[in-house]
mmCIF file with all atom_site columns, C-alpha atoms in Angstrom:
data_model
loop_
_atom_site.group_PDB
_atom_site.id
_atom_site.type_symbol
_atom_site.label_atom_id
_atom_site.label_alt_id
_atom_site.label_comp_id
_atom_site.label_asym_id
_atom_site.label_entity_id
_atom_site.label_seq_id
_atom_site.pdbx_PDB_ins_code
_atom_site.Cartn_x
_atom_site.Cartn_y
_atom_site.Cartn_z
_atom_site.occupancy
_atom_site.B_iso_or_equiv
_atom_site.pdbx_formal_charge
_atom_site.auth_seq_id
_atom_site.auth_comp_id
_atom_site.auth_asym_id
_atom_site.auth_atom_id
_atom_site.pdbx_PDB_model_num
ATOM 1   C CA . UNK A 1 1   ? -16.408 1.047   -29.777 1.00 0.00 ? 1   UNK A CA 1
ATOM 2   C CA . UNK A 1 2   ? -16.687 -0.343  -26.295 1.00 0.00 ? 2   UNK A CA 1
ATOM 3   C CA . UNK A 1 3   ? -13.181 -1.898  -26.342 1.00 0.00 ? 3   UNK A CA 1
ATOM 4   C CA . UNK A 1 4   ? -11.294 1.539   -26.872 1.00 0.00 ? 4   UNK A CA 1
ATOM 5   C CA . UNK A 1 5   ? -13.577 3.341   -24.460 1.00 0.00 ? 5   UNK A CA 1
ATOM 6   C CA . UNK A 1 6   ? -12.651 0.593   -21.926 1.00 0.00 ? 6   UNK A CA 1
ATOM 7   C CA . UNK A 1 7   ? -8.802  1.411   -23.018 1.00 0.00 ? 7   UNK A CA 1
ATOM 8   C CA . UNK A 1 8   ? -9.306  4.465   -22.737 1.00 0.00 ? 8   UNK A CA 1
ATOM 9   C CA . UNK A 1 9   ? -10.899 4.501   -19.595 1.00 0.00 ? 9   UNK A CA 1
ATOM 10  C CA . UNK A 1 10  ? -7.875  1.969   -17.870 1.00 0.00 ? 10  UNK A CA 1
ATOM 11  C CA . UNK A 1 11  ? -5.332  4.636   -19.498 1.00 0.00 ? 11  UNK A CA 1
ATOM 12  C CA . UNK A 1 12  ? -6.608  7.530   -17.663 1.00 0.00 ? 12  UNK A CA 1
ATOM 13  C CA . UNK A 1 13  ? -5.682  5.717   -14.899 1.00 0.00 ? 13  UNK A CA 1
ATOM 14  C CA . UNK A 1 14  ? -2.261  4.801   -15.281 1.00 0.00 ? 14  UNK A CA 1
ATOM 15  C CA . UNK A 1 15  ? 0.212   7.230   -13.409 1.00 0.00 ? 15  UNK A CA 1
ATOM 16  C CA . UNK A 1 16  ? 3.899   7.792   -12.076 1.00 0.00 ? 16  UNK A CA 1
ATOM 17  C CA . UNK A 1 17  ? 3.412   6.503   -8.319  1.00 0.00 ? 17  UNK A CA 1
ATOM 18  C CA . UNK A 1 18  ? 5.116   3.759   -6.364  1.00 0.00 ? 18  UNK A CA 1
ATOM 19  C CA . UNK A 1 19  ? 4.141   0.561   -3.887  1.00 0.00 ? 19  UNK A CA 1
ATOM 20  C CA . UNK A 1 20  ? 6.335   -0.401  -1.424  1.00 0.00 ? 20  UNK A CA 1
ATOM 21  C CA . UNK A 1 21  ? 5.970   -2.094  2.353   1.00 0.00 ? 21  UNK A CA 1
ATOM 22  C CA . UNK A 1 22  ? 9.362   -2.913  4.590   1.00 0.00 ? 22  UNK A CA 1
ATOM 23  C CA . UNK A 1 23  ? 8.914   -5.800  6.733   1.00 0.00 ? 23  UNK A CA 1
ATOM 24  C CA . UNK A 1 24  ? 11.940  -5.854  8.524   1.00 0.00 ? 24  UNK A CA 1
ATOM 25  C CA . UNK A 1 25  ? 11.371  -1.763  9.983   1.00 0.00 ? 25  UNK A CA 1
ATOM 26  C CA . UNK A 1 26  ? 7.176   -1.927  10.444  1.00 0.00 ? 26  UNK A CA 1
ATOM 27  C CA . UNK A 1 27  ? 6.056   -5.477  10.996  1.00 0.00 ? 27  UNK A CA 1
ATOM 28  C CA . UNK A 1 28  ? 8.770   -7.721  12.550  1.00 0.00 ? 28  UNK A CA 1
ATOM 29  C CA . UNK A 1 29  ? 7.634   -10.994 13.206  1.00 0.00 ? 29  UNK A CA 1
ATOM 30  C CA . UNK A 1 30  ? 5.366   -11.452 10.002  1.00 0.00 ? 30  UNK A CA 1
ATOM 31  C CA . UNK A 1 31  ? 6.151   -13.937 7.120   1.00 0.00 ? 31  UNK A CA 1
ATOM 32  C CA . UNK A 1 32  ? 4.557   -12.103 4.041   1.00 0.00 ? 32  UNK A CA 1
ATOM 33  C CA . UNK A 1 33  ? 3.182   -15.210 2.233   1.00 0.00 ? 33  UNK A CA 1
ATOM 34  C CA . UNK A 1 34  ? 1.372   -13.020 -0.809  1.00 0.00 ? 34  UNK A CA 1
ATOM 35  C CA . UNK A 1 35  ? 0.471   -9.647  -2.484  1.00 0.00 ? 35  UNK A CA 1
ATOM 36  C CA . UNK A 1 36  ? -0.979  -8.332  -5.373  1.00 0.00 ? 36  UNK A CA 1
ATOM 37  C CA . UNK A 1 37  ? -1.691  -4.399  -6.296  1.00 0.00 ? 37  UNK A CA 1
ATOM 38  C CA . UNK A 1 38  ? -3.951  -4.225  -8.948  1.00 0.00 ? 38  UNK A CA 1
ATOM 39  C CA . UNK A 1 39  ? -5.046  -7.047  -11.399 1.00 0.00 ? 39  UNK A CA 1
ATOM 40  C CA . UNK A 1 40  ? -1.811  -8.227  -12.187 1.00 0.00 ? 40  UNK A CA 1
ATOM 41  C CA . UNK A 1 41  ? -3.179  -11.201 -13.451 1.00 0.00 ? 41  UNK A CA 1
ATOM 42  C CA . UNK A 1 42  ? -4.205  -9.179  -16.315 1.00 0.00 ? 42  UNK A CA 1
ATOM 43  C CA . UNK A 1 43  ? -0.592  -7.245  -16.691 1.00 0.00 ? 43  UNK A CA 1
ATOM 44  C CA . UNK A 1 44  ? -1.874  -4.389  -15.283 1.00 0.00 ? 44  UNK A CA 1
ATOM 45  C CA . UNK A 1 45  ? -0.741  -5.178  -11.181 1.00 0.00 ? 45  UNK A CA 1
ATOM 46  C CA . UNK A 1 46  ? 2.045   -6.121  -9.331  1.00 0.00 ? 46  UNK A CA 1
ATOM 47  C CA . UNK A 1 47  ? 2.418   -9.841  -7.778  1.00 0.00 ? 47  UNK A CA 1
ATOM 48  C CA . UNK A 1 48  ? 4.031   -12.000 -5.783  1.00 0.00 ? 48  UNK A CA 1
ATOM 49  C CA . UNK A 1 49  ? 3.458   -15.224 -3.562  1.00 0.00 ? 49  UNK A CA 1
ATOM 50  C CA . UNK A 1 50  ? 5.333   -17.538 -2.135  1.00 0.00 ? 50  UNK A CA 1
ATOM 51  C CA . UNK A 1 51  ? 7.428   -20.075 -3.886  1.00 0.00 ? 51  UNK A CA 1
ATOM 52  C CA . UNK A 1 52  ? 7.379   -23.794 -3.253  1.00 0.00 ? 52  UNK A CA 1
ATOM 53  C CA . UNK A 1 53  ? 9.676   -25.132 -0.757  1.00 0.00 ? 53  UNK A CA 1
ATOM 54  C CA . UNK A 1 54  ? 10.143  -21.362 -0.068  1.00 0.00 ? 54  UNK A CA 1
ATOM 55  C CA . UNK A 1 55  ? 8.727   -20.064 3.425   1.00 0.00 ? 55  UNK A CA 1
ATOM 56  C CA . UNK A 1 56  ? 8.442   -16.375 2.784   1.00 0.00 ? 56  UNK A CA 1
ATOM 57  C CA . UNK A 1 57  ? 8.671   -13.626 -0.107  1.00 0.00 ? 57  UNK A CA 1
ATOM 58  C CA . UNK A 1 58  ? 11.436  -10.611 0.902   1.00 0.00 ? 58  UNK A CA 1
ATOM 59  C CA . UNK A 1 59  ? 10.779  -8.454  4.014   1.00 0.00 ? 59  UNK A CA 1
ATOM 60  C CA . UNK A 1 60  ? 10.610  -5.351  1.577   1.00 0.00 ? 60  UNK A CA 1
ATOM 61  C CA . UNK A 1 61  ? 9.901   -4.055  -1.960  1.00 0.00 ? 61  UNK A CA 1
ATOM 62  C CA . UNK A 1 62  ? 9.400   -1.136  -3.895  1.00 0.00 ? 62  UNK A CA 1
ATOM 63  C CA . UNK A 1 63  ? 7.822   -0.862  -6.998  1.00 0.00 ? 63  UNK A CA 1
ATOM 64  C CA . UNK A 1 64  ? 8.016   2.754   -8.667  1.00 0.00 ? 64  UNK A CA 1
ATOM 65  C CA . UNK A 1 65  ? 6.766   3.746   -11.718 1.00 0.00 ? 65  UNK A CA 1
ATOM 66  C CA . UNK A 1 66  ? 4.299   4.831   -14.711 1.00 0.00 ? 66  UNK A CA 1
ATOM 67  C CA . UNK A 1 67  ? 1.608   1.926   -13.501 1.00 0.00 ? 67  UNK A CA 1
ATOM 68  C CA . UNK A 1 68  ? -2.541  1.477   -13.355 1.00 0.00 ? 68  UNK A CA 1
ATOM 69  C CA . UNK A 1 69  ? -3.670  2.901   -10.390 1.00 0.00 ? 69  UNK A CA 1
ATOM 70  C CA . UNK A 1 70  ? -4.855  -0.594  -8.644  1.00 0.00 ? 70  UNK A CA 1
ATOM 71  C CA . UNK A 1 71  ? -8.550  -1.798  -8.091  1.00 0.00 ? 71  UNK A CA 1
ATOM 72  C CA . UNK A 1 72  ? -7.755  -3.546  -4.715  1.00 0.00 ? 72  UNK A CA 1
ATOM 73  C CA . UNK A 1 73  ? -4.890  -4.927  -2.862  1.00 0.00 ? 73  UNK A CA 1
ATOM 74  C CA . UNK A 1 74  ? -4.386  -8.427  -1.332  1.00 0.00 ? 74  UNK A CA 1
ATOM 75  C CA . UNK A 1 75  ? -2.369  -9.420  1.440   1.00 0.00 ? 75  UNK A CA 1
ATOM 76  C CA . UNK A 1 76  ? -1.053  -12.929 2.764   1.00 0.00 ? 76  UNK A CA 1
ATOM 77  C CA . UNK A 1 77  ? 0.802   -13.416 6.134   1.00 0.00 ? 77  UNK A CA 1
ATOM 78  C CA . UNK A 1 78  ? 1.966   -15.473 8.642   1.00 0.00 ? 78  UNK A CA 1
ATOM 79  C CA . UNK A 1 79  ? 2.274   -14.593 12.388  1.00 0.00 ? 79  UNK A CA 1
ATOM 80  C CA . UNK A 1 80  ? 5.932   -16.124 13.150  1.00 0.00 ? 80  UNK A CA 1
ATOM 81  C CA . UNK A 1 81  ? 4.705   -16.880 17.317  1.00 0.00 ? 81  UNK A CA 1
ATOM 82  C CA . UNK A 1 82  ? 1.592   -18.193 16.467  1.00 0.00 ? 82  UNK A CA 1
ATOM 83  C CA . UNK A 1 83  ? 1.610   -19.556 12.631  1.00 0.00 ? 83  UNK A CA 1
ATOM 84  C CA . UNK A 1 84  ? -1.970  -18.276 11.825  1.00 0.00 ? 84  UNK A CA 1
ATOM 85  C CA . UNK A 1 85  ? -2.478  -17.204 8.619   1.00 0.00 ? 85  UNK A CA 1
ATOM 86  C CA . UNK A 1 86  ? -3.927  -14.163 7.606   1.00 0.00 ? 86  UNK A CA 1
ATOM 87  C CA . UNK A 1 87  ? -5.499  -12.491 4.486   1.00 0.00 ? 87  UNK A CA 1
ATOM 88  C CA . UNK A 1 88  ? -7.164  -9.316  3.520   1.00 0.00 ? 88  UNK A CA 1
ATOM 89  C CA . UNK A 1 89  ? -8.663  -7.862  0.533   1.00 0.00 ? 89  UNK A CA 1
ATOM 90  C CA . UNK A 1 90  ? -8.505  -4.160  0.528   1.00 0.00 ? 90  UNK A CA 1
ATOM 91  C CA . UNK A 1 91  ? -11.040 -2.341  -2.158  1.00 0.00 ? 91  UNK A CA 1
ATOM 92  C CA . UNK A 1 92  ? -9.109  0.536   -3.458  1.00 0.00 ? 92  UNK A CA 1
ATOM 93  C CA . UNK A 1 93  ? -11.031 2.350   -6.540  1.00 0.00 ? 93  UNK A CA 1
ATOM 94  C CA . UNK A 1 94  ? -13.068 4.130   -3.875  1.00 0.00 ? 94  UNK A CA 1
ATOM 95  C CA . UNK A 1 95  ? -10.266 5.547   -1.533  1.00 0.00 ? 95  UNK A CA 1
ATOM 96  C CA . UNK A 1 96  ? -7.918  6.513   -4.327  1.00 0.00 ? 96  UNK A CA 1
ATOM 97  C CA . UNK A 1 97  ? -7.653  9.785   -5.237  1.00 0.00 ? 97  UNK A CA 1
ATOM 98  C CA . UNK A 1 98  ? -7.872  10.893  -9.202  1.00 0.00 ? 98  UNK A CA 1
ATOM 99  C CA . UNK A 1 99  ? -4.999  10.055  -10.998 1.00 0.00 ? 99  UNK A CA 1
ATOM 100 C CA . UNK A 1 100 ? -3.473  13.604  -11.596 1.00 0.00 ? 100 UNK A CA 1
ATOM 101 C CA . UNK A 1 101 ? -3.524  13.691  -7.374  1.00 0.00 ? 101 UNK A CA 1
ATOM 102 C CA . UNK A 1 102 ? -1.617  10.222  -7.494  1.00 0.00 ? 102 UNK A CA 1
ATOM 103 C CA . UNK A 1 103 ? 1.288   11.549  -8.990  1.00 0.00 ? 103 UNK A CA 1
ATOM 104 C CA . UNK A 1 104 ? 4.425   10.531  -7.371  1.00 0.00 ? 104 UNK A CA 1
ATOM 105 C CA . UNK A 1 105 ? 2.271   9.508   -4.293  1.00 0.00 ? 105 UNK A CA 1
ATOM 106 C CA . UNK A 1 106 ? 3.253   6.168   -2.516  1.00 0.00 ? 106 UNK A CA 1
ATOM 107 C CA . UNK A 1 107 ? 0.554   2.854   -1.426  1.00 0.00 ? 107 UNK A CA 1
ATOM 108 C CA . UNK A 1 108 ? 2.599   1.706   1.453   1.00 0.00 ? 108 UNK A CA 1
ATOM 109 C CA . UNK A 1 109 ? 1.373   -1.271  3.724   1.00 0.00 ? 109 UNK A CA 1
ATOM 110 C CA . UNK A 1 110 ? 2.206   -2.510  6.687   1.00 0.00 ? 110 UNK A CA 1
ATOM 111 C CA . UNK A 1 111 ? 0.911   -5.005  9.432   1.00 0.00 ? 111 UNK A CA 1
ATOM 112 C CA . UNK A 1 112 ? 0.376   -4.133  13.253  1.00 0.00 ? 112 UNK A CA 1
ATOM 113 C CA . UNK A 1 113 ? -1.054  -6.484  15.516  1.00 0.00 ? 113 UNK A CA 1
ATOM 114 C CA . UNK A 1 114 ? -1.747  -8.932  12.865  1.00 0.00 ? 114 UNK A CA 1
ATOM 115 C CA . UNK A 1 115 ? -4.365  -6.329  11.012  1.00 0.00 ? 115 UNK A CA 1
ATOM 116 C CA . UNK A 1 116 ? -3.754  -4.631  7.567   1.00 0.00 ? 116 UNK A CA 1
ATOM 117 C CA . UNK A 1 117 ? -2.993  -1.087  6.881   1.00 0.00 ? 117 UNK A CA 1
ATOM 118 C CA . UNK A 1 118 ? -2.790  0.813   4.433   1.00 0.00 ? 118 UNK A CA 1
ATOM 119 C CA . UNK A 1 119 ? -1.547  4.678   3.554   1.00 0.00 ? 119 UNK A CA 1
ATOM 120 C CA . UNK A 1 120 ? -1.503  6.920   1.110   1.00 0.00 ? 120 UNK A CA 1
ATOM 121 C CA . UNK A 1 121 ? 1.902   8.984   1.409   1.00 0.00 ? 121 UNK A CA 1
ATOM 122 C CA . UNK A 1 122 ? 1.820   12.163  -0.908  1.00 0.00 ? 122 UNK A CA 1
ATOM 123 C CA . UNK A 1 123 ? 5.595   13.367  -1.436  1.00 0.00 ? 123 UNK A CA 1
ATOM 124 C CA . UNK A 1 124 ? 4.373   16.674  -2.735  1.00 0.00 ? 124 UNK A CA 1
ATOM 125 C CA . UNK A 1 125 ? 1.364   18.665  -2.615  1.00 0.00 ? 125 UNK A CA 1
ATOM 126 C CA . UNK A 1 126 ? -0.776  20.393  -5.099  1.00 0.00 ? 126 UNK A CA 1
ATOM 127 C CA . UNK A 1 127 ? 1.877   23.135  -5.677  1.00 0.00 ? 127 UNK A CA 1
ATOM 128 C CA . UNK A 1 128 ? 4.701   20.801  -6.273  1.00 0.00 ? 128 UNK A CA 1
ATOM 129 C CA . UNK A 1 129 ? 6.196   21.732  -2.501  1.00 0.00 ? 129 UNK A CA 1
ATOM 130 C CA . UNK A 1 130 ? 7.053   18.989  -0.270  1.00 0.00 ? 130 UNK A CA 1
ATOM 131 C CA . UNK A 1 131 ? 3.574   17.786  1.322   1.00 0.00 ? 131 UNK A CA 1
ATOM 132 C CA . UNK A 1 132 ? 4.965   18.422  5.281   1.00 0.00 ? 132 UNK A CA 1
ATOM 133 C CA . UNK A 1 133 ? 2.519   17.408  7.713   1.00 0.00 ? 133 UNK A CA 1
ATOM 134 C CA . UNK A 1 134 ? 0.876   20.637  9.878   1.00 0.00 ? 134 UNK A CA 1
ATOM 135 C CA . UNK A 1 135 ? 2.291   21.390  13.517  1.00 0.00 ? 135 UNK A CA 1
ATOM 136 C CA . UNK A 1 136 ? -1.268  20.935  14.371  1.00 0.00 ? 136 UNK A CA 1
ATOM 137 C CA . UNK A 1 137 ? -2.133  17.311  12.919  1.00 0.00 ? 137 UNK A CA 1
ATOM 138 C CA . UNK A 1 138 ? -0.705  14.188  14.914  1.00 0.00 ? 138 UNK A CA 1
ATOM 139 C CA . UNK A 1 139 ? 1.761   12.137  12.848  1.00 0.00 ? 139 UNK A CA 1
ATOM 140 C CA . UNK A 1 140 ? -0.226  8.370   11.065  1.00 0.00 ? 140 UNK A CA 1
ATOM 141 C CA . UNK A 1 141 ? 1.088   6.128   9.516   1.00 0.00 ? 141 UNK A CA 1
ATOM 142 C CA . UNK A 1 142 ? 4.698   4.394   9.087   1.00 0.00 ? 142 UNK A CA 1
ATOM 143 C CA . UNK A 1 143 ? 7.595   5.446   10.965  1.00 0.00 ? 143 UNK A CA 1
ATOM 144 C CA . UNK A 1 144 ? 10.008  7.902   9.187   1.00 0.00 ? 144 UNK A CA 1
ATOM 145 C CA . UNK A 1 145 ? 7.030   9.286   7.770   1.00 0.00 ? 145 UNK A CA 1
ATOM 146 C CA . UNK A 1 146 ? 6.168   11.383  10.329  1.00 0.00 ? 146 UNK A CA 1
ATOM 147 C CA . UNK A 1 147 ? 6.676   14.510  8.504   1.00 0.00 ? 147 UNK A CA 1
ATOM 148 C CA . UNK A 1 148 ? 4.655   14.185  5.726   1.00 0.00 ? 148 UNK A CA 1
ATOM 149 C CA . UNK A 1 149 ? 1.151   14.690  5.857   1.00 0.00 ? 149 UNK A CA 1
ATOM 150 C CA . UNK A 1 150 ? 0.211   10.862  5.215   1.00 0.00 ? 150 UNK A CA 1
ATOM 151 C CA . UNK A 1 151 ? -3.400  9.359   5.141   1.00 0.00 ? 151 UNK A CA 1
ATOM 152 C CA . UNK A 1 152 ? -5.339  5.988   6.147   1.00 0.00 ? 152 UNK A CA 1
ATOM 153 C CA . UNK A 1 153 ? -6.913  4.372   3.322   1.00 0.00 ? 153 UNK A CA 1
ATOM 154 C CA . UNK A 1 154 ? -7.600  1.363   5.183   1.00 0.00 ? 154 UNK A CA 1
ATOM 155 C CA . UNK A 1 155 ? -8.650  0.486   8.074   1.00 0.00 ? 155 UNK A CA 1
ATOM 156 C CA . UNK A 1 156 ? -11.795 3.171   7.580   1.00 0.00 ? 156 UNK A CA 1
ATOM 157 C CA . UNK A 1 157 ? -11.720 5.672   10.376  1.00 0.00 ? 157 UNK A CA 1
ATOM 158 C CA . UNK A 1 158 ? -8.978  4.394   11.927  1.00 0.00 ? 158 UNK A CA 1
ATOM 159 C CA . UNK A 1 159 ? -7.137  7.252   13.949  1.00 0.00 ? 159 UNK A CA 1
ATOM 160 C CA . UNK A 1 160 ? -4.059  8.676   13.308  1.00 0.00 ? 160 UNK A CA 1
ATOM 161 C CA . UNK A 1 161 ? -1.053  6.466   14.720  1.00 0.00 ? 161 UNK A CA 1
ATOM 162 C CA . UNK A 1 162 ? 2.429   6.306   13.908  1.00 0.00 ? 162 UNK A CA 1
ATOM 163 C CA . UNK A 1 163 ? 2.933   2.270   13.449  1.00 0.00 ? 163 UNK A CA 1
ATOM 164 C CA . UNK A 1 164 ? 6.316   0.431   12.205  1.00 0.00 ? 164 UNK A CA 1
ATOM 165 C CA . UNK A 1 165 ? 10.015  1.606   12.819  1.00 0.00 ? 165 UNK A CA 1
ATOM 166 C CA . UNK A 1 166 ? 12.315  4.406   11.948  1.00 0.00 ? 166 UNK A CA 1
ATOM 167 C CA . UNK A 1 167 ? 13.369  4.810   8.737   1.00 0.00 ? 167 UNK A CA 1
#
């Protein structure tokens, strides 16, 4: 009985929504050496590290589709000027929203200054309307976002900033 609550339980969570980061626009001058959203491990994530005799993975990806919402998220890089190597481990059961609120909602991350971030970019609001950012709230999060109403999930109370390039 435990084993199809527990299926149940990780199929409540599974939802249309996408991952994506773009090296190239938000963090020049960053060799992405690993990532991993969700356990994928366990088939339920999406993966990806660097290859031997390989220096870096791509400078972008998108992943889009019906997937678990992810536990955490792992990231690997390099700084290119310096060649330090960098990781963080982002918990993210607790800043998710509920899976009917993830629908078609993007996990993007980027790196600024060597230090993770991570947004949650909502392409449409509760009434199915393109989720536009108020005139009153300052623009966060990746450039060519800056008309959606996007929101930090990591750092914690990190204010709002437009970081990366135009997209």
């Amino acid at each position: 009985m435990t084993t199809s609550l527990t299926a149940c339980a990780k199929e409540d969570r599974v939802v249309f929504h996408s991952f994506q980061y773009d090296l190239t626009t938000d963090s020049p001058g960053v060799d992405l050496l690993a990532f991993e959203y969700g356990d994928a491990k366990n088939e339920v994530g999406v993966r990806n590290e660097v290859k031997p005799g390989e220096t870096t993975l791509g400078t972008r990806s998108s992943t889009a589709g019906k997937m678990p919402l992810a536990d955490f998220l792992y990231v690997k890089w390099r700084d290119q000027a310096t060649q330090k190597v960098y990781e963080d481990r982002v918990d993210l059961k607790s800043r998710l929203p509920s899976p009917k609120d993830m629908h078609a909602t993007k996990v993007y991350f980027l790196i600024d200054e060597n230090k993770l971030y991570v947004y949650l970019i909502p392409q449409q609001n509760a009434e199915g309307t393109l989720n536009r950012r108020p005139a009153n709230k300052q623009p966060n999060g990746p450039g060519g976002y800056d008309y959606l109403d996007v929101k930090t999930l990591y750092p914690d109370n990190d204010p709002p900033k437009v970081r990366g390039g135009v997209k």
